[in-house]
Backbone as a printed PyTorch tensor [residue, N CA C, xyz], in Angstrom:
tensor([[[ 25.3960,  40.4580,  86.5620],
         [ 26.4260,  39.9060,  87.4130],
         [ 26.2300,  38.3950,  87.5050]],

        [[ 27.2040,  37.7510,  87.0670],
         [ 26.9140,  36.3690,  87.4520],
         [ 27.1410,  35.3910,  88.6790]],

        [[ 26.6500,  34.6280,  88.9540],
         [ 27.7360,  34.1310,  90.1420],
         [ 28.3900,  33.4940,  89.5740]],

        [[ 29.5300,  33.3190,  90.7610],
         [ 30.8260,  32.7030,  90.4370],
         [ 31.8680,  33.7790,  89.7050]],

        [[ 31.4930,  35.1580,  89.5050],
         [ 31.8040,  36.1120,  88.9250],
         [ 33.1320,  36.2900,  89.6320]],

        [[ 34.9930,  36.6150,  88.7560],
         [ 35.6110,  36.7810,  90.0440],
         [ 35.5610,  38.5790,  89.8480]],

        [[ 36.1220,  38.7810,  91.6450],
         [ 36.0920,  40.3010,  91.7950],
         [ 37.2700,  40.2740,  92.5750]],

        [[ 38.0330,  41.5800,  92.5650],
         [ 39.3200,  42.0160,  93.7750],
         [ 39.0800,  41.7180,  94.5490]],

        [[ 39.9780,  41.5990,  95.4470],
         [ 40.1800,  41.6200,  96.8030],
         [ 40.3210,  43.0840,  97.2640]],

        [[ 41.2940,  43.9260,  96.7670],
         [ 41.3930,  45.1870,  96.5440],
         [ 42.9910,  44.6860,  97.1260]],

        [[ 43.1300,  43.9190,  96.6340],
         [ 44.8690,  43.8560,  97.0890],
         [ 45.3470,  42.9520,  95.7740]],

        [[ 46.0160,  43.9060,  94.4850],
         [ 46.3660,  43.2700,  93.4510],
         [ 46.9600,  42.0180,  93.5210]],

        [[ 48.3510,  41.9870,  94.5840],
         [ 49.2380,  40.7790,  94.9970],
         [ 48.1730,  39.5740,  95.8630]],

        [[ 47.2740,  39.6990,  96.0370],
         [ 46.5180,  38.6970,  96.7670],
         [ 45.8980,  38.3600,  95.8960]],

        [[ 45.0120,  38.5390,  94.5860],
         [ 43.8970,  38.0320,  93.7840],
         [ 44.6570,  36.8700,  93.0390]],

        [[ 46.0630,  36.5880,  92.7070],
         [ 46.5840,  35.5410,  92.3920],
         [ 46.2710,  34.4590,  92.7890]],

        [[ 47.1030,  34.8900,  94.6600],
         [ 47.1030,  33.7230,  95.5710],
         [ 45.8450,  33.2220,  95.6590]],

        [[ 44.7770,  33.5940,  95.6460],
         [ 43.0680,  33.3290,  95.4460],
         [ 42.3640,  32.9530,  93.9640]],

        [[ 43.1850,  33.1300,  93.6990],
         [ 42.4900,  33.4240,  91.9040],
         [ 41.0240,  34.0960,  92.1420]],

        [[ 41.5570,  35.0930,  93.0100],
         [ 40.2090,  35.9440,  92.8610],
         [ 39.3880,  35.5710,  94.0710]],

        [[ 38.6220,  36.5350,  94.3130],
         [ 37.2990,  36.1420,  95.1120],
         [ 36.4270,  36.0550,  94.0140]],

        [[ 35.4820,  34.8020,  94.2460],
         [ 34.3760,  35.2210,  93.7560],
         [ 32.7400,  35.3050,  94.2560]],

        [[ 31.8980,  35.8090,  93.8480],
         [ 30.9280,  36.0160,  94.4570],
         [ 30.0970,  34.8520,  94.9040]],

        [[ 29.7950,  35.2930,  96.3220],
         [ 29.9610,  34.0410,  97.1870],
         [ 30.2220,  33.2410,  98.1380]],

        [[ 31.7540,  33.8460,  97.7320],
         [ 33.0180,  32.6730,  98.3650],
         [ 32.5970,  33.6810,  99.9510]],

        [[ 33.1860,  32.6310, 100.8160],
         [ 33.3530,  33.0650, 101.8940],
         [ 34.7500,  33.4600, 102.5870]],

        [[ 34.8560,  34.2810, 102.7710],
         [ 36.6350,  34.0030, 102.7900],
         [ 37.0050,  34.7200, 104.6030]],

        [[ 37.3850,  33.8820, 105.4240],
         [ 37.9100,  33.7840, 106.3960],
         [ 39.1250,  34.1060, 107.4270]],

        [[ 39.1650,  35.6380, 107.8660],
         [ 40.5820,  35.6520, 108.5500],
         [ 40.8750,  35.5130, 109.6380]],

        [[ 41.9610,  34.7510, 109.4690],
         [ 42.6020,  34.2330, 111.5870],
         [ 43.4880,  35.1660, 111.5840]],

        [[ 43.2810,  36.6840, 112.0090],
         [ 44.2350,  37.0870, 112.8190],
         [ 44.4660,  37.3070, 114.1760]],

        [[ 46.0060,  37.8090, 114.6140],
         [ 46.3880,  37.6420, 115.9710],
         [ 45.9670,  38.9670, 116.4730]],

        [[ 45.4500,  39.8820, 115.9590],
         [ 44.7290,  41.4270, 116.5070],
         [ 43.7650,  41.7300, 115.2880]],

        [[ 42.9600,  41.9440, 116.4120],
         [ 41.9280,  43.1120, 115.2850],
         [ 42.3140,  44.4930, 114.5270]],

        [[ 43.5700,  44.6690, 114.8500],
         [ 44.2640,  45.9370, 114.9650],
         [ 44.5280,  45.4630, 113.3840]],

        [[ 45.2130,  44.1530, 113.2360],
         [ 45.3750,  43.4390, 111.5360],
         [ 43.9900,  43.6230, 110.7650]],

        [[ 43.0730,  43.7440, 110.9010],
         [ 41.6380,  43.7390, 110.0300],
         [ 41.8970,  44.8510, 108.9990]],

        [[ 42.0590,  46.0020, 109.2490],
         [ 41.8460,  47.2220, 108.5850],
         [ 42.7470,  47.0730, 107.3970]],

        [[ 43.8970,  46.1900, 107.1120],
         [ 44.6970,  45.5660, 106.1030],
         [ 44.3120,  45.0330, 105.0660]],

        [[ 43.1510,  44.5050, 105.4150],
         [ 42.5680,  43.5460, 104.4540],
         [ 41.2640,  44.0350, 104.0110]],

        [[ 40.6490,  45.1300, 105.2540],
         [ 39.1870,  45.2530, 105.1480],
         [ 39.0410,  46.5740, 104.2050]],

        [[ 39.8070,  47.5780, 104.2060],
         [ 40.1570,  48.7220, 104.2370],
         [ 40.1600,  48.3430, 101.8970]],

        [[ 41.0090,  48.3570, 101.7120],
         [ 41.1430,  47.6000, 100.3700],
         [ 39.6010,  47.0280,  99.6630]],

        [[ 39.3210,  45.7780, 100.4220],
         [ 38.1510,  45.6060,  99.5570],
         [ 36.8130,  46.2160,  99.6020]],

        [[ 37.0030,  47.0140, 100.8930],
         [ 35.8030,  48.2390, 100.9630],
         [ 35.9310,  48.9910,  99.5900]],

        [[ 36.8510,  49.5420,  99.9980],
         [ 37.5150,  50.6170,  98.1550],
         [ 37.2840,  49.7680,  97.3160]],

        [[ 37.8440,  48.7000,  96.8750],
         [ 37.0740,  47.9060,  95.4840],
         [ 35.9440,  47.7380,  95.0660]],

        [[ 35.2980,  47.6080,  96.1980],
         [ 33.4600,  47.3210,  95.5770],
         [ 33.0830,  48.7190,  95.8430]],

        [[ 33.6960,  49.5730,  96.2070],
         [ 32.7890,  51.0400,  95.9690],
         [ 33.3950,  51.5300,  94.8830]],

        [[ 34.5890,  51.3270,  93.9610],
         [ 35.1120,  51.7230,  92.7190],
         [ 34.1950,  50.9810,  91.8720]],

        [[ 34.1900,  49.7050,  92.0570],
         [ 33.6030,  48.6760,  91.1310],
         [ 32.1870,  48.9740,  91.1630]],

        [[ 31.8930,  49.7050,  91.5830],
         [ 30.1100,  50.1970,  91.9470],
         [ 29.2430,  48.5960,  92.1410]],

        [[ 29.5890,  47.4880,  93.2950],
         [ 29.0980,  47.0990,  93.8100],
         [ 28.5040,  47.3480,  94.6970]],

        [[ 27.6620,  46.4800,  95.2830],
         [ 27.0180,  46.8820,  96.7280],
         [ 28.0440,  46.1500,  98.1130]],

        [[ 28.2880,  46.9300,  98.7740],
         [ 29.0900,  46.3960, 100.1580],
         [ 27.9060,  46.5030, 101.1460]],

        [[ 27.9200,  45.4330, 101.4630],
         [ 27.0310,  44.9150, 102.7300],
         [ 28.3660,  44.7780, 104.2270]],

        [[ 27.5510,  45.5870, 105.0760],
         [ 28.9420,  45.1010, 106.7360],
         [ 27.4060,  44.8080, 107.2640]],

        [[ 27.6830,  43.3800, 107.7440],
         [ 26.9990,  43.2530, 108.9640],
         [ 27.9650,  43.0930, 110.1650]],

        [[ 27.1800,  43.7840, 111.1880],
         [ 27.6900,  44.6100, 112.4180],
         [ 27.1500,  43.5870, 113.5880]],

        [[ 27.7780,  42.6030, 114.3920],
         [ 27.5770,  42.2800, 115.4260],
         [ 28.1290,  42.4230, 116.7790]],

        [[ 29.4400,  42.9520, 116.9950],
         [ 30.1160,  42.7120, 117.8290],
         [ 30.6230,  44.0660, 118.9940]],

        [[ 31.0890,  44.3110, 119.8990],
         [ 31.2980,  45.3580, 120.7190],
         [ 32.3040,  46.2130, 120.1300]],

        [[ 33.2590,  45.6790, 119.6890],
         [ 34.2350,  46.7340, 119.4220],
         [ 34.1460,  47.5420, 118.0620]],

        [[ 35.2540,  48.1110, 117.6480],
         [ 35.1150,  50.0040, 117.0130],
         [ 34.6180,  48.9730, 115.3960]],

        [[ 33.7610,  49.7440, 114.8150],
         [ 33.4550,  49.4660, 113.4780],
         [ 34.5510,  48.9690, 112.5600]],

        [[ 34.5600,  48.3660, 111.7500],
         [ 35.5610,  48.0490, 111.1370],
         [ 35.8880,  48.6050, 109.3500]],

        [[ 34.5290,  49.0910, 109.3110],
         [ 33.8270,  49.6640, 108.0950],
         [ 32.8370,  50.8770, 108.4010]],

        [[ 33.4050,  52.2400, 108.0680],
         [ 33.0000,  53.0940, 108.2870],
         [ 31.9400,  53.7400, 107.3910]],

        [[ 30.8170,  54.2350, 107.6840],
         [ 30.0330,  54.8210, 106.6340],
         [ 30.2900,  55.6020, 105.6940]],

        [[ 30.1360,  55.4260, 104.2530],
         [ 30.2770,  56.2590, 103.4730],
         [ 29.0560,  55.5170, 101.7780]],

        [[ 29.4610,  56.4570, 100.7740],
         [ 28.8440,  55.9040,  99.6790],
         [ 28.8050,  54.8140,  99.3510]],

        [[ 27.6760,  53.6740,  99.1240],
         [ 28.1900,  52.5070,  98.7570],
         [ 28.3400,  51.3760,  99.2170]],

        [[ 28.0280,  51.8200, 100.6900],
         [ 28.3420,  51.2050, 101.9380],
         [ 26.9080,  51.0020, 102.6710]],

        [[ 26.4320,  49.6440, 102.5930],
         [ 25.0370,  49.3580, 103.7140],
         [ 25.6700,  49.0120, 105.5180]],

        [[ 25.5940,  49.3460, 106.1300],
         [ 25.6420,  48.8210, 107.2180],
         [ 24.0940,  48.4400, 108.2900]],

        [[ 24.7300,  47.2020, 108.9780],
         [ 23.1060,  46.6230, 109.3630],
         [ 23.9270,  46.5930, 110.6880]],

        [[ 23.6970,  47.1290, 111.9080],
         [ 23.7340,  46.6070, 113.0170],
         [ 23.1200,  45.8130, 113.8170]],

        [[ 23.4690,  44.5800, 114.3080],
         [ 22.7790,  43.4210, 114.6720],
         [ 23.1530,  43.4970, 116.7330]],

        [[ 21.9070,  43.2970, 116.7650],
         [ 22.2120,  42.9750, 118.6010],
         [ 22.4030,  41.8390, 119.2090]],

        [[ 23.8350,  42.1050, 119.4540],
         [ 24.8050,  40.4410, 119.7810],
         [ 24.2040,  40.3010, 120.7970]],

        [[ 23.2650,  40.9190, 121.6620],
         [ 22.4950,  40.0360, 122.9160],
         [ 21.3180,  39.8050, 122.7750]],

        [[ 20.9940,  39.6820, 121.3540],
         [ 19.3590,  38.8210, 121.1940],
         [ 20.0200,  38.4970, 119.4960]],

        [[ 20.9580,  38.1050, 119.1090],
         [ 21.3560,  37.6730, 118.2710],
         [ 20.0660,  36.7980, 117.1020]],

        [[ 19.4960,  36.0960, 117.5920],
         [ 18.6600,  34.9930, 116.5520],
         [ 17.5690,  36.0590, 116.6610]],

        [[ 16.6560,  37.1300, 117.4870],
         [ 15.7390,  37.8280, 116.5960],
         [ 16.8250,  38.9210, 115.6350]],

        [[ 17.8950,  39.5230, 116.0350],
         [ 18.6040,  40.4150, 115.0320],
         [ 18.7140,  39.7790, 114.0030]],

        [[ 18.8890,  38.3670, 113.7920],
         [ 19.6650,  37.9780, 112.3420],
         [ 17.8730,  37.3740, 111.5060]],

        [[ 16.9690,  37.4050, 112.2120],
         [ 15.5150,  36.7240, 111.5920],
         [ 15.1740,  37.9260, 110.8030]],

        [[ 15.0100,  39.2960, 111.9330],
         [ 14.8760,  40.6230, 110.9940],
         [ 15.5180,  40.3910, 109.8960]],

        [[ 16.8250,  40.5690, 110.0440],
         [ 17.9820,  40.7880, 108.6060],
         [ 17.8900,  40.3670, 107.7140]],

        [[ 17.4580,  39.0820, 107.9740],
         [ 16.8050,  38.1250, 106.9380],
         [ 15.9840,  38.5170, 106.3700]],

        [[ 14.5850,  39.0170, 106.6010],
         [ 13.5520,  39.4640, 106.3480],
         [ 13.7180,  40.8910, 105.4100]],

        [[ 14.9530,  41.3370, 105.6130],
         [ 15.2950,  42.5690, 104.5040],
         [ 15.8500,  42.2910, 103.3970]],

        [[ 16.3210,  41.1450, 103.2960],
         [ 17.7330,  40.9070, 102.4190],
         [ 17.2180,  41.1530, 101.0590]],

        [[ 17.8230,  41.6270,  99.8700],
         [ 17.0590,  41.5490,  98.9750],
         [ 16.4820,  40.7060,  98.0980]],

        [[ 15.8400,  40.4140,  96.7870],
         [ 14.7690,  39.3650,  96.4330],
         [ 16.1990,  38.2910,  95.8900]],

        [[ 15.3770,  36.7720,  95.6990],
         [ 15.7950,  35.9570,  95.6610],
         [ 16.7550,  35.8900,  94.3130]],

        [[ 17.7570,  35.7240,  94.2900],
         [ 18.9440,  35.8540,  92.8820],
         [ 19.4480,  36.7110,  92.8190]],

        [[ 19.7860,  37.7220,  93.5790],
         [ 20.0350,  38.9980,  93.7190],
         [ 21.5620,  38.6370,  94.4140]],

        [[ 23.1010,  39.3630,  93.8690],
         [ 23.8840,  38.8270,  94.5130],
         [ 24.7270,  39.9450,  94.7110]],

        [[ 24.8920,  40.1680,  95.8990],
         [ 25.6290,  41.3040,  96.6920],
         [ 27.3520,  40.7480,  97.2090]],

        [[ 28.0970,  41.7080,  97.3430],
         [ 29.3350,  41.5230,  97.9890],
         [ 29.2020,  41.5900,  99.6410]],

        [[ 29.4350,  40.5950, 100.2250],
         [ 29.2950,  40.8860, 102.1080],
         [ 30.4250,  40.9000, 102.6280]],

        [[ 30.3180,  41.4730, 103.3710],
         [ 31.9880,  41.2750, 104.4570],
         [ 30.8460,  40.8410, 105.6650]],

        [[ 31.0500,  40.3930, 106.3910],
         [ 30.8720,  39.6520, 107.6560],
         [ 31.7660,  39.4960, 108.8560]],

        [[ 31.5470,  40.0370, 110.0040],
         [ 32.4610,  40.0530, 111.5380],
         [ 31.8660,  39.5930, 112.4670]],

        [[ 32.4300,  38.6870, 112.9320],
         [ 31.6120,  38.6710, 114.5030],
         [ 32.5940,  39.6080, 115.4700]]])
């Protein structure tokens, strides 16, 4: 896998407008409900588990999961009320150095 490698979004009509994600990139959504997440999240979950990548969810926040367990799927739950030892652990797992995974990320 290289970096800079591009991969789906899992939304054919969006990988244009992006020319792709690629591994890496950070990619950022402002929506007006969380209720909108599952639109976007839902899709590239399914892509990197077709694509037999690794999907990383890190988990910080109170409300309902956004990424549900299944094959394929790491989930790390982090404790948003001691936040900086949760994310030092996490760190401390991540895998070895050059190693490049797909993340989704939520606060």
């Amino acid at each position: 896998m290289a970096a800079f490698e591009r991969i789906s979004c899992g939304i054919p009509q969006l990988d244009p407008v992006f020319d792709n994600i690629r591994l890496g990139d950070n990619v950022v959504w402002q929506l007006s409900s969380l209720a909108d997440f599952p639109y976007f999240v839902n899709p590239f979950v399914k892509q990197c588990v077709a694509d037999n990548r690794p999907m990383i969810y890190i988990r910080f926040a109170s409300h309902a999961p956004l990424v549900n367990e299944q094959a394929g799927v790491t989930i790390y739950e982090l404790n948003p009320r001691d936040l900086k030892h949760s994310l030092l652990k996490f760190a401390k797992s991540l895998p070895k150095k050059g190693e490049v995974f797909a993340t989704y990320l939520t606060v």
